[in-house]
Coordinates of C-alpha atoms in Angstrom, one line a residue:
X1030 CA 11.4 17.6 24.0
X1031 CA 10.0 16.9 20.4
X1032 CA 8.3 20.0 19.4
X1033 CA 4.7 19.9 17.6
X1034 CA 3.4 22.8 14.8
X1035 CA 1.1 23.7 17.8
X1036 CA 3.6 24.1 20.2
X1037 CA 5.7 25.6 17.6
X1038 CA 3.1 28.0 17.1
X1039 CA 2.2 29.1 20.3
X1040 CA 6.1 29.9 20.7
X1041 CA 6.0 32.0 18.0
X1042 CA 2.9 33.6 18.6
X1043 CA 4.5 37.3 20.5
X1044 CA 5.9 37.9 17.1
X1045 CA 2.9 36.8 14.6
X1046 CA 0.1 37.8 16.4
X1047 CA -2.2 39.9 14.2
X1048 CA 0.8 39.4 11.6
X1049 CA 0.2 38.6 7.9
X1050 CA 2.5 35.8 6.6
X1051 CA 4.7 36.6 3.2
X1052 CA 5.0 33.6 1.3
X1053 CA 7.9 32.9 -1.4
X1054 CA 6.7 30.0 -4.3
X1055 CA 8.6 27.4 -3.9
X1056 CA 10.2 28.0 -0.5
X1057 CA 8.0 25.5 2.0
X1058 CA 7.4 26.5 5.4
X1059 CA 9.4 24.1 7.1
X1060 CA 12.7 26.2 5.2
X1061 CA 12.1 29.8 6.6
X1062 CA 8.5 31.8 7.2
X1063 CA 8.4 35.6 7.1
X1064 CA 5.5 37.6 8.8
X1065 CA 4.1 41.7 8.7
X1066 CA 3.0 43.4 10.9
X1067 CA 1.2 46.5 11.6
X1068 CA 0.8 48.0 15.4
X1069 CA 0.0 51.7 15.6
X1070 CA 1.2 52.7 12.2
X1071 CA 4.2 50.8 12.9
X1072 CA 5.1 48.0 10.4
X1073 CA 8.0 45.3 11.4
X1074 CA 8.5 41.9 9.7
X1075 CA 10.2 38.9 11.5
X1076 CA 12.1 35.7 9.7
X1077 CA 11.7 32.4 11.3
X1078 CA 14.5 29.4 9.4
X1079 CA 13.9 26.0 10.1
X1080 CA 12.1 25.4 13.6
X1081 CA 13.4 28.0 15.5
X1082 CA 11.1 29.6 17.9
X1083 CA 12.5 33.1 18.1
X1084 CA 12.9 34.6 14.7
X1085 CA 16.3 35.1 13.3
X1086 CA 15.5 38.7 11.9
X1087 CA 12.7 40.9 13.4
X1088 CA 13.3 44.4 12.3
X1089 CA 11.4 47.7 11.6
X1090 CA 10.6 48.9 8.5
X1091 CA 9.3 52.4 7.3
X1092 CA 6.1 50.8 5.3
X1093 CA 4.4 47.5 4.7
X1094 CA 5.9 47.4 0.8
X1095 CA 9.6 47.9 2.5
X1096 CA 8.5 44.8 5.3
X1097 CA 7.5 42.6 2.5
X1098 CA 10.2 42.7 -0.1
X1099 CA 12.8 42.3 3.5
X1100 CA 11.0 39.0 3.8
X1101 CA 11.2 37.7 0.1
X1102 CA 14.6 38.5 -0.2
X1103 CA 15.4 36.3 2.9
X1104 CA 13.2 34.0 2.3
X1105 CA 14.4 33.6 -1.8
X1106 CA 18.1 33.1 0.0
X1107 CA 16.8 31.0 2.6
X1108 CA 14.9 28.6 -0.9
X1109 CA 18.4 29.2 -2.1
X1110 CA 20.6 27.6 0.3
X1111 CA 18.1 24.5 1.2
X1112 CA 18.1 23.5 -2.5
X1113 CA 21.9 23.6 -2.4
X1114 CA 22.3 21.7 0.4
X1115 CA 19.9 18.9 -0.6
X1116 CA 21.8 18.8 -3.8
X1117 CA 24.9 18.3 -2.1
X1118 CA 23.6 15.9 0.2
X1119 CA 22.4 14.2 -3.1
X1120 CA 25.6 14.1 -4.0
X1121 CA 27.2 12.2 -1.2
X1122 CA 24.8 9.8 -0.8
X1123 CA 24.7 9.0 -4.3
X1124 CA 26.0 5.4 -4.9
X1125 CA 28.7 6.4 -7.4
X1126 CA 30.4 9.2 -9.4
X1127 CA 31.0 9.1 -13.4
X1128 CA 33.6 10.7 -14.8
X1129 CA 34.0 10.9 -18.4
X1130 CA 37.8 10.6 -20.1
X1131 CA 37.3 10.5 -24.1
X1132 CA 35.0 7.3 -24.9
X1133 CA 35.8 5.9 -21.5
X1134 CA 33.2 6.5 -18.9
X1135 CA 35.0 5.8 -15.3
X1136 CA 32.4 4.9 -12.7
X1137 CA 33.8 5.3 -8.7
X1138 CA 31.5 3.3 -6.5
X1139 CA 31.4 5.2 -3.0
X1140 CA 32.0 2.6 0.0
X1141 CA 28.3 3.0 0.5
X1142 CA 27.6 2.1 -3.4
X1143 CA 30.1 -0.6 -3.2
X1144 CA 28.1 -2.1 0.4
X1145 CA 24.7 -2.5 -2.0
X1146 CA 26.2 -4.1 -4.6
X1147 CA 27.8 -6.8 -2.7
X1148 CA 24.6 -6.9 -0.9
X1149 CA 23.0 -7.8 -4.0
X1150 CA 25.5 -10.0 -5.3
X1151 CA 24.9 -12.3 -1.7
X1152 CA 21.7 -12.1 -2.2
X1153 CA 21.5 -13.9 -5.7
X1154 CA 24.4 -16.3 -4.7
X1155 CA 22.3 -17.4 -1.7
X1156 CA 18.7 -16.2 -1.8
X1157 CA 17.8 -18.1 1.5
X1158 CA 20.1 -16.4 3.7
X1159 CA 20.1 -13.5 5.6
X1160 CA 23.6 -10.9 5.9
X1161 CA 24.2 -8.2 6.9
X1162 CA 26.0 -5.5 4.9
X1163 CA 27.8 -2.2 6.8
X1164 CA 30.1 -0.1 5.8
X1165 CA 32.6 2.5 7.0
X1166 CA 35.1 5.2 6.6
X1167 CA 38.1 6.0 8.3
X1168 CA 41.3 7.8 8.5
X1169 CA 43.1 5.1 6.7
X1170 CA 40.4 4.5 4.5
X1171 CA 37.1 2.5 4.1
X1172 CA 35.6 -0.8 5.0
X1173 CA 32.2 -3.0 4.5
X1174 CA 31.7 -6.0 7.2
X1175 CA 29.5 -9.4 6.4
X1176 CA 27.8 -10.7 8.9
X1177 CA 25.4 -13.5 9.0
X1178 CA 24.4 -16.8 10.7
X1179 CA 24.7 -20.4 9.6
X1180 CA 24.5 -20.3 5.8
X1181 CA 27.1 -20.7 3.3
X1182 CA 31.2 -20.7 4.3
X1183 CA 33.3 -18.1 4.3
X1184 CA 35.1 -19.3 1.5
X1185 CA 31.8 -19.2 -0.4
X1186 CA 31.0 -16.0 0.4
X1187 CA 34.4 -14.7 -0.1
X1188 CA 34.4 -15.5 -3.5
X1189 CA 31.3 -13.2 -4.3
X1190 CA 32.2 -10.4 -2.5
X1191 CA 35.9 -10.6 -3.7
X1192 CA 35.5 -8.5 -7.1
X1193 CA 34.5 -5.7 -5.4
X1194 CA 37.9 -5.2 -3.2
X1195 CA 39.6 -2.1 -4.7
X1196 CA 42.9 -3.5 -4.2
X1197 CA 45.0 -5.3 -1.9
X1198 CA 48.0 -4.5 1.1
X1199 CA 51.4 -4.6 -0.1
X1200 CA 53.5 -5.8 2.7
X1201 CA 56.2 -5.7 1.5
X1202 CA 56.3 -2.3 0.2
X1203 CA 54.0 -1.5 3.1
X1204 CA 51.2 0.1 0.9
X1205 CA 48.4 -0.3 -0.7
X1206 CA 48.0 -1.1 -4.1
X1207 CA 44.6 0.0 -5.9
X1208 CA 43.5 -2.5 -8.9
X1209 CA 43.5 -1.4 -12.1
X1210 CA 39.6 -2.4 -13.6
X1211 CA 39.6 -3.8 -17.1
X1212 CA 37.3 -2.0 -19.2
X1213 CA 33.4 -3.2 -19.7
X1214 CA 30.9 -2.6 -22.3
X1215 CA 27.0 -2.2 -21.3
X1216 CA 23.9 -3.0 -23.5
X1217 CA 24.0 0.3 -25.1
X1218 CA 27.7 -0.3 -26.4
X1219 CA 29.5 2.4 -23.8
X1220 CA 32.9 1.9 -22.3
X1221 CA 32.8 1.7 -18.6
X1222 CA 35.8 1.3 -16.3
X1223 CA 34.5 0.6 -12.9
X1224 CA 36.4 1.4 -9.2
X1225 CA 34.8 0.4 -5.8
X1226 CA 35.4 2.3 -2.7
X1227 CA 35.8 -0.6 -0.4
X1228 CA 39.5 -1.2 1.0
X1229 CA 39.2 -3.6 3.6
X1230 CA 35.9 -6.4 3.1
X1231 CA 35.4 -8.8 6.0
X1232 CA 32.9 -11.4 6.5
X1233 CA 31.7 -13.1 10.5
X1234 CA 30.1 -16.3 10.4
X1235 CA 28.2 -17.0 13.8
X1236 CA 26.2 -20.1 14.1
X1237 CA 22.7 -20.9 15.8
X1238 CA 22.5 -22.9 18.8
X1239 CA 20.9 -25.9 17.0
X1240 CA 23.8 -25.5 13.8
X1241 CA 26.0 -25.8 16.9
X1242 CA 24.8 -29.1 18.5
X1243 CA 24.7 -30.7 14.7
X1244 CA 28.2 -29.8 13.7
X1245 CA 29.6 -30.6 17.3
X1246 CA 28.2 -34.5 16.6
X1247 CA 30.1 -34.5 13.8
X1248 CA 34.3 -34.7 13.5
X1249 CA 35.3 -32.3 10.8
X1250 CA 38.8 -32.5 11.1
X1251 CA 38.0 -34.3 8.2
X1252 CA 35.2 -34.6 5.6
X1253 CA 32.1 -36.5 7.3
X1254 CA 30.4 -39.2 5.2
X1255 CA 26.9 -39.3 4.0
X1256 CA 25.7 -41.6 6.4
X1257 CA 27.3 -39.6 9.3
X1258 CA 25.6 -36.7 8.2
X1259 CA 22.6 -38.5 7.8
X1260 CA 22.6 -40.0 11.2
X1261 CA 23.7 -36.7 12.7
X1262 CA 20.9 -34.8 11.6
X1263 CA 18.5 -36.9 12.0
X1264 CA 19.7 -37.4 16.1
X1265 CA 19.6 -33.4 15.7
X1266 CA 16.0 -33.1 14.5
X1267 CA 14.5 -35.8 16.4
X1268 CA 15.6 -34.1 19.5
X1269 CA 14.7 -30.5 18.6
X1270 CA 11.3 -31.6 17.2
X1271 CA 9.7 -33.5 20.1
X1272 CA 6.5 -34.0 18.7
X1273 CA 7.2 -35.3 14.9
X1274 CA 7.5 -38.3 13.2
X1275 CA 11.0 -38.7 11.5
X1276 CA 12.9 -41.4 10.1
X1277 CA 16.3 -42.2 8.0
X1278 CA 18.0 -44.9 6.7
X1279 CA 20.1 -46.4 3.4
X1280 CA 19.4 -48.5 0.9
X1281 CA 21.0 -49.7 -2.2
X1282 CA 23.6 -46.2 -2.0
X1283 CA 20.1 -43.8 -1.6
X1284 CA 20.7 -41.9 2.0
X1285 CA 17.1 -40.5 3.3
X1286 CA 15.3 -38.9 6.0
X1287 CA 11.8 -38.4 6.4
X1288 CA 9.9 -35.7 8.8
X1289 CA 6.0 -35.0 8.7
X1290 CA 6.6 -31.5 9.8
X1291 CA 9.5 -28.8 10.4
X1292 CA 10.2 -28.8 6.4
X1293 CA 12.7 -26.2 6.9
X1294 CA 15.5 -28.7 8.6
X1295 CA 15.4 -30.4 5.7
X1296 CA 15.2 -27.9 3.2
X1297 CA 18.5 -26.3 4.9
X1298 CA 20.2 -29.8 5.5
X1299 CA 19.4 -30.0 1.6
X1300 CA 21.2 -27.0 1.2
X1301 CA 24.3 -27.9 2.8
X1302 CA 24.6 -31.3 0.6
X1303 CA 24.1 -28.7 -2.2
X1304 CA 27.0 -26.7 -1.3
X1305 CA 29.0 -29.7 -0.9
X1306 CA 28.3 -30.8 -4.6
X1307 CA 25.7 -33.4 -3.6
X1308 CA 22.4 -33.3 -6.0
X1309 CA 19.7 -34.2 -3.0
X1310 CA 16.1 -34.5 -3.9
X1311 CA 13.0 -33.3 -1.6
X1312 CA 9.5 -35.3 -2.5
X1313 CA 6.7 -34.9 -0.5
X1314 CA 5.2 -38.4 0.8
X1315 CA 2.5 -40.0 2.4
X1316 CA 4.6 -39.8 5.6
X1317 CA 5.7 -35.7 4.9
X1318 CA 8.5 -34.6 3.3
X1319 CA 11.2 -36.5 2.1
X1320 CA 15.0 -35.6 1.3
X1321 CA 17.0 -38.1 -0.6
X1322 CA 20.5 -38.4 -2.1
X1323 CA 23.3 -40.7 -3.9
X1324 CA 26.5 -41.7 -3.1
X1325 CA 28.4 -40.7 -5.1
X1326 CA 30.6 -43.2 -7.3
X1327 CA 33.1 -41.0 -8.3
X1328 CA 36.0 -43.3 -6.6
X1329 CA 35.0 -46.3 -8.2
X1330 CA 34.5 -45.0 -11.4
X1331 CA 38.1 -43.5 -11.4
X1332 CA 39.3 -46.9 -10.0
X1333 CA 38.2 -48.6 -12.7
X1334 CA 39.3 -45.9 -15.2
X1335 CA 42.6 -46.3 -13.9
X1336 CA 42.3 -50.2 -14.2
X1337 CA 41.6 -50.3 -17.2
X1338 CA 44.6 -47.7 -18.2
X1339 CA 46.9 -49.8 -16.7
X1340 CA 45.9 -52.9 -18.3
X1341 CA 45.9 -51.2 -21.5
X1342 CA 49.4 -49.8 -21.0
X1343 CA 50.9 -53.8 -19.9
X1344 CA 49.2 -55.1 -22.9
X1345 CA 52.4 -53.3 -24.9

């Protein structure tokens, strides 16, 4: 049972009643509370640390003066001990740890550190998407985990996160080898050498029931076409959305589909084309909004590059 101040104080009550309470500057209540008392020219004080409900020292004392300075002397350690802890608890949770070697500043990123900067880093690389960032020590050292649904591939993602590995598993040898950080120069001209505190980095792809039913349309054993996408989407949306006008088609190399309403398909189909070096283009319309994007030429312009080489070369 949580306890309230009330109920606290009604537990406490036997040994403060008609007691005066010492108070040390800077030493909250919450940290320890000291109380006086006088019954028939008897003075006792008693200590209370933290929430307990029976005090931790409740002694006699030959005068009032001798009760009080008891109780600021516990209470000072008491201030003493709290601020120690919460700096050392400071400490550990602070992201990193500098250490300085001559003109070198060398910065160790704690596996907690080294979780929000990749966090970060995911979240510039691919501001629409959700992940999410754990880490994790163990006996054979320490680990962050990426998960997240849909979004960009693995490979993608693996490439922003991979800086901040701190090494790699020799096989061979059958250890691990740390890597050594090149040295790095801020805005104010110091020398940093940076460490991260992430051994092991792993990343889970799921995928949402409707990313599901649009890539199982499609045969990716190899690289679908424009117009498969196209035409796979669009069956997608038009199923999902019941009540919405959509509509796709080709025309002169320009692939399009059209929907007055569920923007965000599009927006993340756009996306995808993005990631897969396409330049698409979303215009609203009369008819809603509107995604559009080339073929690309990039065969037939190498074909006729290469044409035109070869005719060059049996001119000689």
């Amino acid at each position: 049972m949580k306890r309230t101040s009330q109920t606290l104080d009604h537990l406490r009550q036997y040994f403060t009643e008609n007691a005066r309470q010492v108070r040390v500057e800077e030493v909250a209540d919450t940290v320890a509370v000291g109380y006086v008392r006088e019954r028939a020219g008897s003075f006792s004080y008693a200590v209370f640390y933290g929430k307990q409900s029976k005090p931790a020292k409740y002694y006699s004392a030959k005068d009032e003066a001798q009760a009080e300075q008891r109780i600021i002397e516990a209470l000072t350690l008491a201030g003493q001990v709290a601020q120690r802890r919460a700096e050392e608890h400071k400490t550990v949770r602070a992201p990193y740890h500098d250490r300085q070697e001559d003109e070198v500043t060398w910065r160790s990123y704690t596996v907690a550190g080294t979780a929000q900067l990749i966090r970060e880093a995911l979240k510039k690389a691919f501001p629409g998407v959700k992940f999410s960032v754990t880490s994790d020590s163990f006996a054979n050292g320490t680990s962050v985990d990426i998960a997240y649904i849909d979004g960009p591939s693995r490979k993608q993602v693996e490439q922003v996160y991979a800086p901040f590995i701190s090494g790699h598993y020799n096989s061979q040898e059958d250890m691990y080898e740390y890597h050594r950080q090149p040295t790095t120069i801020d805005e104010s001209g110091k020398l940093y050498r940076m460490s991260y505190g992430a051994k092991y980095i792993s990343e889970r792809r799921s995928y949402s029931p409707a990313y599901g039913f649009f890539l199982n349309s499609l045969d990716l054993r190899e690289v679908p076409s424009l117009a498969q996408q196209f035409a796979a989407f669009y069956d997608w949306h038009h199923r999902q959305r019941h009540a919405m006008q959509a509509s796709y088609g080709q025309n002169k190399g320009i692939h399009s589909v059209t929907s007055d309403s569920s923007f965000g398909d599009l927006e993340r189909f756009a996306e995808a084309l993005t990631a897969q070096g396409h330049t698409p283009t979303l215009t609203n319309t009369a008819e809603g909004l509107e995604l559009t994007v080339a073929e690309p030429l990039a065969d037939e312009t190498d074909r006729q590059f290469y044409a035109a080489e070869l005719s060059w070369l049996q001119s000689y």
